[in-house]
Short mmCIF file of C-alpha atoms in Angstrom, two decimals:
data_model
loop_
_atom_site.label_atom_id
_atom_site.label_comp_id
_atom_site.label_asym_id
_atom_site.label_seq_id
_atom_site.Cartn_x
_atom_site.Cartn_y
_atom_site.Cartn_z
CA MET A 13 149.11 -127.90 -42.12
CA LEU A 14 146.50 -126.45 -39.65
CA THR A 15 147.23 -124.91 -36.46
CA ALA A 16 144.97 -125.02 -33.52
CA CYS A 17 143.63 -121.63 -32.20
CA PRO A 18 143.19 -120.99 -28.46
CA VAL A 19 139.68 -120.98 -27.86
CA LEU A 20 138.48 -117.51 -25.61
CA PRO A 21 135.62 -117.54 -23.50
CA GLY A 22 132.44 -117.38 -25.79
CA ASP A 23 133.77 -118.04 -28.89
CA VAL A 24 133.22 -121.32 -30.67
CA ALA A 25 135.97 -123.35 -31.86
CA LEU A 26 135.64 -123.99 -36.01
CA ARG A 27 137.08 -127.57 -37.30
CA PRO A 28 138.16 -127.51 -41.03
CA SER A 29 134.71 -129.50 -41.57
CA SER A 30 132.84 -126.66 -40.45
CA PHE A 31 133.74 -124.15 -43.01
CA LYS A 32 131.53 -125.81 -45.82
CA HIS A 33 128.61 -125.14 -43.47
CA LEU A 34 129.52 -121.87 -42.76
CA SER A 35 129.56 -120.99 -46.55
CA THR A 36 125.90 -122.52 -47.02
CA LEU A 37 124.88 -119.70 -44.04
CA LEU A 38 126.74 -116.87 -45.66
CA ALA A 39 125.11 -117.68 -49.00
CA ALA A 40 122.01 -117.98 -47.37
CA ALA A 41 122.18 -114.65 -45.66
CA LEU A 42 123.28 -112.85 -49.09
CA LEU A 43 120.05 -114.56 -50.80
CA ALA A 44 118.17 -113.09 -48.08
CA TYR A 45 119.93 -109.63 -48.19
CA ALA A 46 118.83 -109.54 -51.85
CA GLY A 47 115.35 -110.43 -51.37
CA ALA A 48 115.18 -107.62 -48.63
CA SER A 49 116.44 -105.25 -51.38
CA HIS A 50 113.85 -106.49 -53.63
CA ALA A 51 111.24 -105.76 -51.24
CA GLN A 52 112.50 -102.02 -50.56
CA THR A 53 109.12 -100.09 -49.54
CA VAL A 54 107.06 -97.48 -51.44
CA GLN A 55 105.39 -95.17 -50.07
CA ALA A 56 101.94 -93.55 -51.54
CA TRP A 57 100.12 -90.64 -50.87
CA ILE A 58 97.09 -89.83 -52.72
CA THR A 59 94.43 -87.30 -53.04
CA THR A 60 91.18 -88.11 -54.46
CA GLY A 61 88.58 -86.20 -56.53
CA ASP A 62 86.21 -86.93 -54.31
CA LYS A 63 87.79 -85.78 -51.31
CA ALA A 64 88.07 -89.00 -49.79
CA GLN A 65 91.44 -88.93 -49.39
CA LEU A 66 93.62 -85.39 -49.24
CA LEU A 67 97.46 -86.19 -49.52
CA ALA A 68 97.17 -89.19 -47.35
CA ARG A 69 99.28 -91.88 -46.83
CA ASN A 70 97.94 -94.65 -48.51
CA ALA A 71 99.22 -98.70 -48.65
CA ASP A 72 102.74 -99.59 -49.07
CA ALA A 73 104.17 -101.39 -51.95
CA SER A 74 107.45 -102.90 -52.25
CA PHE A 75 109.67 -103.48 -55.10
CA LYS A 76 110.16 -107.31 -56.29
CA PRO A 77 111.81 -109.08 -59.78
CA GLY A 78 110.26 -108.31 -62.94
CA ALA A 79 106.95 -106.70 -64.17
CA LYS A 80 104.05 -108.62 -65.39
CA ALA A 81 101.34 -105.86 -65.62
CA ALA A 82 99.48 -104.65 -68.55
CA THR A 83 100.78 -101.14 -68.36
CA ILE A 84 103.90 -100.30 -67.34
CA ILE A 85 105.48 -97.09 -65.98
CA GLU A 86 109.27 -97.12 -66.83
CA VAL A 87 111.31 -94.82 -64.31
CA ASP A 88 114.84 -94.38 -65.16
CA PRO A 89 117.39 -92.47 -62.84
CA LYS A 90 120.13 -92.65 -65.27
CA GLN A 91 118.23 -90.14 -67.55
CA ARG A 92 118.55 -86.83 -66.00
CA PHE A 93 116.84 -83.37 -67.22
CA GLN A 94 116.58 -79.74 -65.20
CA GLU A 95 117.74 -79.41 -61.73
CA MET A 96 114.39 -77.68 -59.48
CA THR A 97 114.19 -75.08 -58.09
CA GLY A 98 110.96 -75.70 -56.61
CA PHE A 99 106.98 -75.02 -56.16
CA GLY A 100 104.83 -72.92 -54.95
CA ALA A 101 102.86 -69.74 -55.41
CA ALA A 102 102.71 -65.55 -55.12
CA ILE A 103 102.63 -63.68 -52.07
CA THR A 104 100.23 -60.97 -53.54
CA ASP A 105 99.45 -57.77 -51.55
CA ALA A 106 96.05 -59.48 -50.93
CA SER A 107 97.58 -62.30 -49.80
CA ALA A 108 100.22 -60.71 -47.40
CA TRP A 109 97.62 -58.39 -45.99
CA LEU A 110 94.98 -60.98 -45.02
CA MET A 111 97.88 -63.43 -43.25
CA GLN A 112 99.01 -60.18 -41.57
CA THR A 113 95.85 -58.70 -40.59
CA LYS A 114 92.83 -61.15 -40.53
CA MET A 115 95.09 -63.88 -38.72
CA ASN A 116 95.98 -64.06 -35.13
CA GLU A 117 99.74 -64.91 -34.40
CA GLN A 118 98.83 -68.76 -33.44
CA GLN A 119 97.01 -69.03 -36.65
CA ARG A 120 99.58 -67.16 -39.32
CA ALA A 121 102.62 -69.26 -37.60
CA ALA A 122 100.79 -72.04 -38.10
CA LEU A 123 100.05 -71.53 -42.04
CA LEU A 124 103.26 -70.29 -42.95
CA ASN A 125 105.36 -73.42 -41.24
CA GLU A 126 102.86 -75.42 -43.06
CA LEU A 127 103.50 -73.83 -46.39
CA PHE A 128 107.07 -73.26 -46.52
CA GLY A 129 108.23 -75.84 -43.67
CA LYS A 130 109.62 -79.45 -43.87
CA ALA A 131 106.79 -82.22 -43.80
CA PRO A 132 104.55 -82.28 -42.18
CA GLY A 133 104.59 -78.90 -44.15
CA VAL A 134 104.35 -78.90 -48.06
CA GLY A 135 107.42 -77.39 -48.19
CA PHE A 136 107.18 -74.55 -50.89
CA SER A 137 110.26 -73.04 -51.83
CA PHE A 138 109.84 -70.85 -54.65
CA THR A 139 107.59 -67.40 -54.51
CA ARG A 140 106.29 -64.63 -56.58
CA LEU A 141 106.02 -60.97 -55.48
CA THR A 142 104.78 -57.79 -57.35
CA ILE A 143 106.84 -54.91 -58.15
CA GLY A 144 104.06 -52.32 -56.90
CA ALA A 145 100.09 -53.02 -57.29
CA SER A 146 98.65 -55.80 -58.88
CA ASP A 147 94.59 -56.62 -59.31
CA PHE A 148 95.08 -58.16 -56.17
CA SER A 149 95.96 -55.01 -54.06
CA ARG A 150 93.79 -52.81 -51.99
CA HIS A 151 94.80 -49.54 -53.76
CA HIS A 152 97.17 -49.11 -56.96
CA TYR A 153 100.43 -47.81 -56.33
CA SER A 154 104.25 -47.50 -57.84
CA PHE A 155 107.38 -47.20 -55.60
CA ASP A 156 107.67 -43.77 -57.11
CA ASP A 157 104.38 -42.29 -58.17
CA MET A 158 104.34 -38.45 -58.61
CA PRO A 159 101.45 -36.08 -59.44
CA PRO A 160 100.33 -35.85 -63.20
CA GLY A 161 102.64 -34.02 -65.59
CA GLN A 162 105.62 -34.38 -63.08
CA THR A 163 108.75 -36.66 -63.58
CA ASP A 164 111.09 -38.06 -61.29
CA PRO A 165 114.16 -39.67 -63.80
CA GLU A 166 116.62 -39.63 -60.78
CA LEU A 167 114.36 -41.64 -58.25
CA LYS A 168 114.76 -39.35 -55.31
CA HIS A 169 111.01 -40.39 -54.15
CA PHE A 170 111.77 -43.97 -54.28
CA SER A 171 110.40 -46.07 -51.59
CA ILE A 172 109.14 -49.47 -50.59
CA ASP A 173 107.34 -48.37 -47.91
CA PRO A 174 104.01 -49.21 -49.27
CA ASN A 175 105.33 -53.25 -48.45
CA ARG A 176 106.39 -52.87 -44.90
CA ALA A 177 102.91 -53.32 -43.49
CA ASP A 178 102.44 -56.80 -45.01
CA VAL A 179 104.69 -58.12 -47.88
CA LEU A 180 108.00 -57.38 -46.39
CA PRO A 181 107.04 -59.01 -42.83
CA ILE A 182 105.41 -62.24 -44.52
CA THR A 183 107.89 -62.96 -47.05
CA LYS A 184 110.82 -62.70 -43.98
CA ALA A 185 108.82 -64.93 -42.02
CA ALA A 186 108.74 -67.52 -44.89
CA LEU A 187 112.51 -66.88 -45.49
CA ALA A 188 112.89 -67.43 -41.86
CA ILE A 189 111.37 -70.81 -42.11
CA ASN A 190 112.86 -71.96 -45.39
CA PRO A 191 116.19 -69.91 -45.65
CA LYS A 192 116.45 -71.35 -49.35
CA LEU A 193 113.12 -69.76 -50.38
CA GLN A 194 113.76 -68.41 -54.01
CA VAL A 195 111.94 -65.07 -54.14
CA MET A 196 111.09 -63.86 -57.81
CA ALA A 197 109.76 -60.53 -58.55
CA SER A 198 107.45 -58.77 -61.27
CA PRO A 199 106.21 -55.43 -61.83
CA TRP A 200 102.62 -54.89 -63.61
CA SER A 201 103.32 -51.33 -64.52
CA ALA A 202 106.16 -48.82 -64.58
CA PRO A 203 105.54 -45.88 -62.36
CA GLY A 204 103.25 -43.51 -64.51
CA TRP A 205 105.42 -40.91 -65.13
CA MET A 206 107.57 -43.39 -67.37
CA LYS A 207 104.50 -44.50 -69.81
CA SER A 208 102.81 -42.72 -72.32
CA THR A 209 99.75 -42.55 -70.58
CA ASP A 210 101.05 -40.95 -67.65
CA SER A 211 99.62 -43.49 -65.75
CA LEU A 212 99.45 -46.84 -63.74
CA ILE A 213 96.94 -47.83 -66.28
CA GLN A 214 97.31 -48.89 -70.29
CA GLY A 215 100.04 -47.37 -72.01
CA THR A 216 103.56 -48.56 -72.77
CA LEU A 217 106.72 -47.68 -71.47
CA LYS A 218 108.50 -44.36 -73.21
CA PRO A 219 112.15 -44.84 -74.65
CA GLU A 220 113.25 -41.58 -72.68
CA ALA A 221 112.27 -43.83 -69.54
CA PHE A 222 114.43 -46.73 -70.18
CA VAL A 223 117.51 -45.80 -67.82
CA SER A 224 114.99 -44.88 -65.26
CA PHE A 225 112.88 -47.90 -65.02
CA ALA A 226 116.27 -50.11 -65.27
CA ASN A 227 117.52 -48.04 -62.20
CA TYR A 228 113.91 -48.52 -60.66
CA LEU A 229 113.89 -52.18 -60.87
CA SER A 230 117.33 -52.54 -59.75
CA ARG A 231 116.83 -50.00 -56.55
CA TYR A 232 113.88 -52.31 -55.77
CA VAL A 233 116.51 -55.15 -55.80
CA SER A 234 118.63 -53.53 -53.34
CA ALA A 235 115.79 -52.42 -51.20
CA TYR A 236 114.44 -56.05 -50.83
CA GLN A 237 118.46 -57.42 -50.45
CA LYS A 238 118.80 -54.75 -47.43
CA GLU A 239 115.52 -56.18 -45.74
CA GLY A 240 116.96 -59.56 -46.21
CA VAL A 241 114.82 -60.60 -49.16
CA PRO A 242 117.50 -61.69 -51.75
CA ILE A 243 115.77 -61.24 -55.04
CA TYR A 244 116.47 -64.42 -57.17
CA ALA A 245 115.11 -63.24 -60.48
CA LEU A 246 113.23 -60.25 -62.17
CA THR A 247 110.77 -60.28 -65.06
CA LEU A 248 110.51 -56.55 -66.84
CA GLN A 249 106.71 -57.06 -67.28
CA ASN A 250 103.87 -59.19 -66.21
CA GLU A 251 101.96 -59.98 -69.50
CA PRO A 252 103.76 -57.39 -71.83
CA HIS A 253 100.93 -58.01 -74.47
CA PHE A 254 98.12 -57.36 -72.23
CA GLU A 255 96.60 -53.34 -71.16
CA PRO A 256 93.92 -54.11 -68.72
CA LYS A 257 91.44 -51.21 -68.22
CA ASP A 258 91.11 -51.11 -64.26
CA TYR A 259 94.32 -52.29 -62.64
CA PRO A 260 98.24 -51.64 -63.52
CA GLY A 261 99.63 -52.99 -66.78
CA MET A 262 101.54 -52.00 -69.55
CA ARG A 263 102.56 -52.96 -73.33
CA VAL A 264 105.89 -53.84 -73.98
CA ASP A 265 106.36 -55.60 -77.40
CA PRO A 266 109.60 -57.93 -77.75
CA ALA A 267 111.46 -55.14 -79.91
CA LYS A 268 111.15 -52.75 -77.10
CA ARG A 269 111.87 -55.43 -74.32
CA ALA A 270 115.07 -56.67 -76.28
CA ALA A 271 116.17 -52.87 -76.32
CA PHE A 272 115.39 -52.23 -72.97
CA ILE A 273 117.10 -55.53 -71.80
CA GLY A 274 119.80 -55.50 -73.83
CA GLY A 275 120.92 -51.91 -73.26
CA HIS A 276 119.79 -51.07 -70.00
CA LEU A 277 118.21 -53.61 -67.64
CA GLY A 278 120.97 -56.16 -68.52
CA PRO A 279 123.96 -54.08 -67.80
CA VAL A 280 122.73 -52.51 -64.65
CA LEU A 281 121.78 -55.81 -62.97
CA ALA A 282 125.45 -57.61 -64.24
CA LYS A 283 126.78 -54.45 -62.51
CA GLU A 284 124.81 -54.13 -59.45
CA HIS A 285 122.95 -57.60 -58.92
CA PRO A 286 124.99 -59.99 -60.81
CA ARG A 287 122.82 -63.10 -58.98
CA THR A 288 119.54 -61.57 -60.12
CA LYS A 289 118.56 -63.25 -63.48
CA ILE A 290 116.21 -61.85 -66.19
CA PHE A 291 113.01 -63.99 -67.39
CA ASP A 292 111.45 -63.09 -70.41
CA TRP A 293 107.73 -62.90 -71.44
CA ASP A 294 105.71 -63.76 -68.19
CA HIS A 295 102.86 -64.44 -70.49
CA ASN A 296 100.95 -67.18 -72.18
CA TRP A 297 101.98 -70.19 -74.14
CA ASP A 298 99.67 -68.74 -77.18
CA GLU A 299 102.65 -66.67 -78.36
CA PRO A 300 106.11 -68.20 -78.06
CA GLY A 301 107.24 -66.20 -81.14
CA SER A 302 107.33 -63.13 -78.67
CA PRO A 303 110.11 -64.38 -76.12
CA ALA A 304 111.33 -65.85 -79.55
CA VAL A 305 112.21 -62.29 -80.57
CA VAL A 306 114.38 -61.53 -77.55
CA LEU A 307 115.94 -64.50 -77.54
CA ASN A 308 117.32 -63.96 -80.97
CA ASP A 309 118.49 -60.73 -80.58
CA PRO A 310 122.30 -61.17 -79.64
CA VAL A 311 122.61 -58.55 -77.29
CA ALA A 312 119.42 -59.13 -75.06
CA SER A 313 119.84 -62.69 -75.27
CA LYS A 314 123.14 -62.96 -73.52
CA TYR A 315 121.45 -61.24 -70.27
CA VAL A 316 118.08 -63.52 -70.45
CA ALA A 317 118.41 -66.63 -67.98
CA GLY A 318 115.06 -68.03 -69.22
CA VAL A 319 111.50 -67.71 -70.54
CA ALA A 320 108.59 -67.43 -67.91
CA TRP A 321 104.81 -68.76 -68.84
CA HIS A 322 101.32 -68.56 -67.61
CA CYS A 323 98.43 -70.78 -68.58
CA TYR A 324 95.47 -68.57 -70.08
CA ALA A 325 95.90 -69.19 -73.69
CA GLY A 326 97.70 -71.94 -75.80
CA ASP A 327 99.58 -75.01 -74.78
CA VAL A 328 101.70 -76.35 -72.44
CA ARG A 329 104.29 -77.90 -75.11
CA VAL A 330 105.50 -74.63 -76.38
CA GLN A 331 107.57 -74.50 -73.71
CA SER A 332 109.58 -77.89 -75.04
CA ALA A 333 109.42 -76.35 -78.66
CA LEU A 334 111.41 -73.10 -77.38
CA HIS A 335 113.59 -75.16 -74.95
CA ASP A 336 114.56 -77.06 -77.95
CA ARG A 337 115.34 -74.21 -79.80
CA TRP A 338 117.38 -72.36 -77.08
CA PRO A 339 118.56 -75.35 -74.90
CA ASP A 340 120.75 -72.94 -72.67
CA LYS A 341 117.98 -71.43 -71.64
CA GLU A 342 115.96 -71.81 -68.33
CA THR A 343 112.15 -72.31 -68.33
CA TYR A 344 109.78 -71.54 -65.60
CA PHE A 345 105.91 -71.54 -65.21
CA THR A 346 105.01 -68.36 -63.01
CA GLU A 347 101.49 -68.15 -62.98
CA CYS A 348 98.00 -69.75 -63.36
CA SER A 349 94.95 -69.23 -60.99
CA GLY A 350 91.87 -71.16 -60.50
CA GLY A 351 88.51 -69.62 -60.22
CA LYS A 352 84.45 -70.01 -60.25
CA TRP A 353 84.32 -70.39 -63.80
CA ALA A 354 85.59 -73.96 -63.44
CA PRO A 355 83.43 -75.27 -60.23
CA VAL A 356 84.47 -78.79 -60.69
CA TRP A 357 86.83 -79.88 -57.69
CA SER A 358 88.19 -83.11 -59.32
CA ASP A 359 88.29 -81.72 -62.63
CA ASN A 360 90.45 -78.77 -61.24
CA LEU A 361 92.51 -80.98 -59.38
CA GLN A 362 93.34 -83.06 -62.27
CA TYR A 363 94.32 -80.14 -64.63
CA PHE A 364 96.46 -77.98 -62.13
CA ALA A 365 98.24 -81.63 -61.51
CA ARG A 366 98.21 -82.91 -64.76
CA VAL A 367 98.80 -79.92 -66.94
CA LEU A 368 100.39 -77.30 -64.48
CA VAL A 369 102.64 -79.68 -62.42
CA ILE A 370 103.40 -82.52 -64.83
CA GLY A 371 102.82 -80.83 -68.01
CA THR A 372 105.01 -77.78 -67.11
CA THR A 373 108.08 -79.67 -65.86
CA ARG A 374 108.14 -82.18 -68.13
CA GLY A 375 108.26 -78.85 -70.28
CA TRP A 376 111.67 -78.21 -68.59
CA ALA A 377 110.48 -75.99 -65.99
CA LYS A 378 112.71 -75.61 -63.03
CA GLY A 379 110.06 -73.83 -61.38
CA VAL A 380 106.22 -73.69 -60.97
CA LEU A 381 104.05 -71.18 -59.28
CA LEU A 382 100.31 -70.58 -59.02
CA TRP A 383 98.92 -66.95 -58.76
CA ASN A 384 97.67 -65.79 -55.27
CA LEU A 385 99.05 -67.85 -52.28
CA ALA A 386 95.72 -66.74 -50.26
CA LEU A 387 92.77 -64.96 -50.76
CA ASP A 388 89.57 -64.81 -48.58
CA GLU A 389 85.49 -65.93 -48.49
CA ASN A 390 84.98 -63.26 -51.28
CA ASP A 391 87.99 -63.86 -53.50
CA GLY A 392 89.66 -60.88 -52.44
CA PRO A 393 90.82 -58.29 -51.68
CA TYR A 394 90.96 -56.91 -55.28
CA LEU A 395 91.01 -53.84 -56.99
CA GLY A 396 89.98 -54.25 -60.96
CA GLY A 397 90.63 -57.37 -62.50
CA CYS A 398 89.79 -60.79 -61.72
CA LYS A 399 86.74 -61.09 -59.60
CA GLU A 400 86.38 -64.89 -59.36
CA CYS A 401 90.02 -65.82 -58.85
CA ARG A 402 90.57 -68.43 -56.15
CA GLY A 403 93.39 -68.64 -53.74
CA VAL A 404 96.10 -71.71 -52.97
CA VAL A 405 94.51 -71.59 -49.63
CA THR A 406 91.06 -69.39 -48.61
CA ILE A 407 91.24 -67.49 -45.53
CA ASP A 408 87.91 -66.43 -44.01
CA SER A 409 88.55 -62.97 -43.09
CA ARG A 410 86.23 -63.08 -40.26
CA ASP A 411 87.76 -65.70 -38.11
CA GLY A 412 91.24 -66.80 -39.62
CA LYS A 413 90.37 -70.16 -40.76
CA VAL A 414 91.94 -71.77 -43.46
CA THR A 415 90.46 -73.61 -46.53
CA ARG A 416 93.16 -75.85 -48.58
CA ASN A 417 91.60 -75.85 -52.33
CA GLU A 418 92.52 -78.21 -55.37
CA GLU A 419 95.73 -75.91 -56.04
CA TYR A 420 96.92 -76.66 -52.87
CA TYR A 421 96.90 -80.50 -53.32
CA ALA A 422 98.42 -80.12 -56.83
CA LEU A 423 100.99 -78.65 -55.96
CA ALA A 424 101.90 -80.69 -52.38
CA HIS A 425 102.03 -83.65 -54.19
CA ALA A 426 105.46 -82.37 -55.81
CA SER A 427 106.44 -79.59 -53.12
CA ARG A 428 106.46 -81.99 -50.29
CA PHE A 429 108.40 -84.48 -52.08
CA VAL A 430 110.62 -82.95 -54.64
CA ARG A 431 113.09 -80.96 -52.93
CA GLN A 432 115.42 -77.95 -54.13
CA GLY A 433 118.25 -79.18 -56.15
CA ALA A 434 116.43 -82.32 -57.38
CA ARG A 435 117.08 -83.54 -60.56
CA ARG A 436 113.88 -84.57 -62.93
CA ILE A 437 114.64 -88.07 -64.43
CA ALA A 438 112.91 -90.06 -67.30
CA SER A 439 109.72 -91.44 -66.99
CA THR A 440 106.87 -93.08 -69.26
CA SER A 441 103.76 -90.95 -69.69
CA GLY A 442 100.61 -90.72 -70.99
CA TYR A 443 99.17 -94.06 -71.58
CA ASP A 444 96.02 -95.77 -70.22
CA GLN A 445 95.19 -92.07 -68.85
CA LEU A 446 98.40 -91.89 -66.72
CA ASP A 447 100.65 -88.97 -66.64
CA THR A 448 103.69 -88.94 -64.86
CA VAL A 449 106.82 -86.88 -63.97
CA ALA A 450 109.32 -88.29 -61.24
CA PHE A 451 112.34 -86.52 -59.67
CA ARG A 452 115.66 -87.81 -57.60
CA ASN A 453 116.52 -85.53 -54.69
CA ALA A 454 120.00 -84.39 -54.38
CA ASP A 455 120.64 -84.79 -50.83
CA ASP A 456 119.39 -88.57 -49.96
CA GLY A 457 119.08 -89.70 -53.43
CA SER A 458 115.25 -90.72 -53.07
CA VAL A 459 112.73 -90.99 -55.61
CA ALA A 460 109.24 -88.92 -56.02
CA LEU A 461 107.07 -90.28 -58.65
CA LEU A 462 104.05 -88.32 -59.73
CA VAL A 463 100.97 -89.94 -61.14
CA VAL A 464 97.61 -88.29 -62.35
CA ASN A 465 95.04 -91.14 -63.37
CA SER A 466 92.11 -88.83 -64.94
CA ALA A 467 90.09 -91.79 -66.00
CA LYS A 468 86.10 -92.32 -64.54
CA GLN A 469 87.63 -95.82 -63.46
CA PRO A 470 90.86 -97.24 -61.24
CA ARG A 471 93.42 -98.14 -62.94
CA SER A 472 96.28 -100.86 -62.24
CA PHE A 473 99.81 -100.38 -63.23
CA ALA A 474 103.46 -101.26 -62.35
CA VAL A 475 106.08 -98.67 -61.87
CA ARG A 476 109.88 -100.28 -63.19
CA VAL A 477 113.18 -99.21 -62.30
CA GLY A 478 115.62 -101.67 -63.82
CA GLN A 479 115.20 -105.09 -62.95
CA ARG A 480 112.52 -104.87 -60.43
CA SER A 481 108.95 -103.08 -60.05
CA PHE A 482 105.95 -102.73 -57.65
CA ASP A 483 102.55 -102.79 -58.66
CA TYR A 484 99.58 -100.32 -57.33
CA THR A 485 95.85 -99.49 -58.32
CA LEU A 486 94.83 -95.85 -58.23
CA PRO A 487 91.68 -94.62 -57.69
CA ALA A 488 89.43 -92.82 -60.37
CA ALA A 489 90.23 -88.93 -60.75
CA SER A 490 93.35 -89.50 -58.58
CA VAL A 491 96.87 -87.88 -57.86
CA ALA A 492 99.55 -89.92 -56.35
CA THR A 493 103.13 -89.16 -55.24
CA PHE A 494 105.52 -92.47 -54.64
CA THR A 495 108.29 -92.24 -52.42
CA TRP A 496 111.24 -94.89 -52.46
CA LYS A 497 114.93 -94.53 -51.43
#
């Protein structure tokens, strides 16, 4: 027996006969909610090879049940792979000097906020410094130079003063914008007195200098940490199989690297800087046997956190092959430069996005770095080495104006939408000239899917996640990032 309830002002009294009608309304509301979830909005950001769109917000898409397109990209958030450290480029001496001396305060702040800040910035969260000079320095130096024939095994003359005018302030400014920025560092050469040539140019590390060089690298980490710049990772040598003739370099073959890491650098860092990682190799894809020797060494391997790769020779697929042999070791991509040798903007955009962003991360890279963050209108300043390399951005040394190059857009399609701590997730790739990689952000569960259309005509496809999908058509020779929650 139902007992009547008092009706309060503004209430509606329901008779038993009304409950059937109410259940019908509730069912309709649930169906409407389900339909709304299928109509979830997908944002699309596109850069085209003809520059008509540059990281531009395009028409949104919506999820719906099923998928009827001939080409289907499957995204599976349940299949998770590496956690991302981030994307970015190297703050070389040249890059830092240009920002510090050729831009006014407002220009510099605007560029740094754009590069390292959150949207509408592009959110770079990974960078690389040179420990001493590279070819993109205005003079050649180490942090403990001595006159010819003299040595300093106790490092009494060690100093990072050459970085105080530009590299340090620019790096600290970037960290102030993005406190989560991870900074790795690589020497192009040990101080000359530690080498067979007694010079920064060519030569190899002398065995009797192993102790001094390990302490030199640890002192660098300490000095930068004291300045408020934690060093996330070190490599012991940039491109250790290359001895350039006109800028600092040093050959360190794999057996010597293993002996140095296992007997000296590894124990020193474990004691003094246990949070700083060691990456081996820091050189091209064409010689995977070299890092394999170091990883096969039982003493050295326990100190090596991962392997770093460059793009200038070989095939990106070796990253996965090495990872398959040593799945406990991390993978990083740490250098590639564009330049005047490849003058077609559209081709460069596709290469950098398809191979260096998608290919490297599908090949287990936790971080992706390009070479100079910024160079001037003459592709410098430089001293020896590459005379036609291009920066991610170009800073006009006459007025401080900035040009964003194809490398900028390739990186930004990942860095703006894939945040530090995101996980790569499964996506089908390489079908119908469509290459993809997908990530899920840890903070809000949002998904970012990068798609490169390498075809000379538009490509239509569906992106399917579980039982729902959205349709899209990408312009020819374009890069897109799709995001949804």
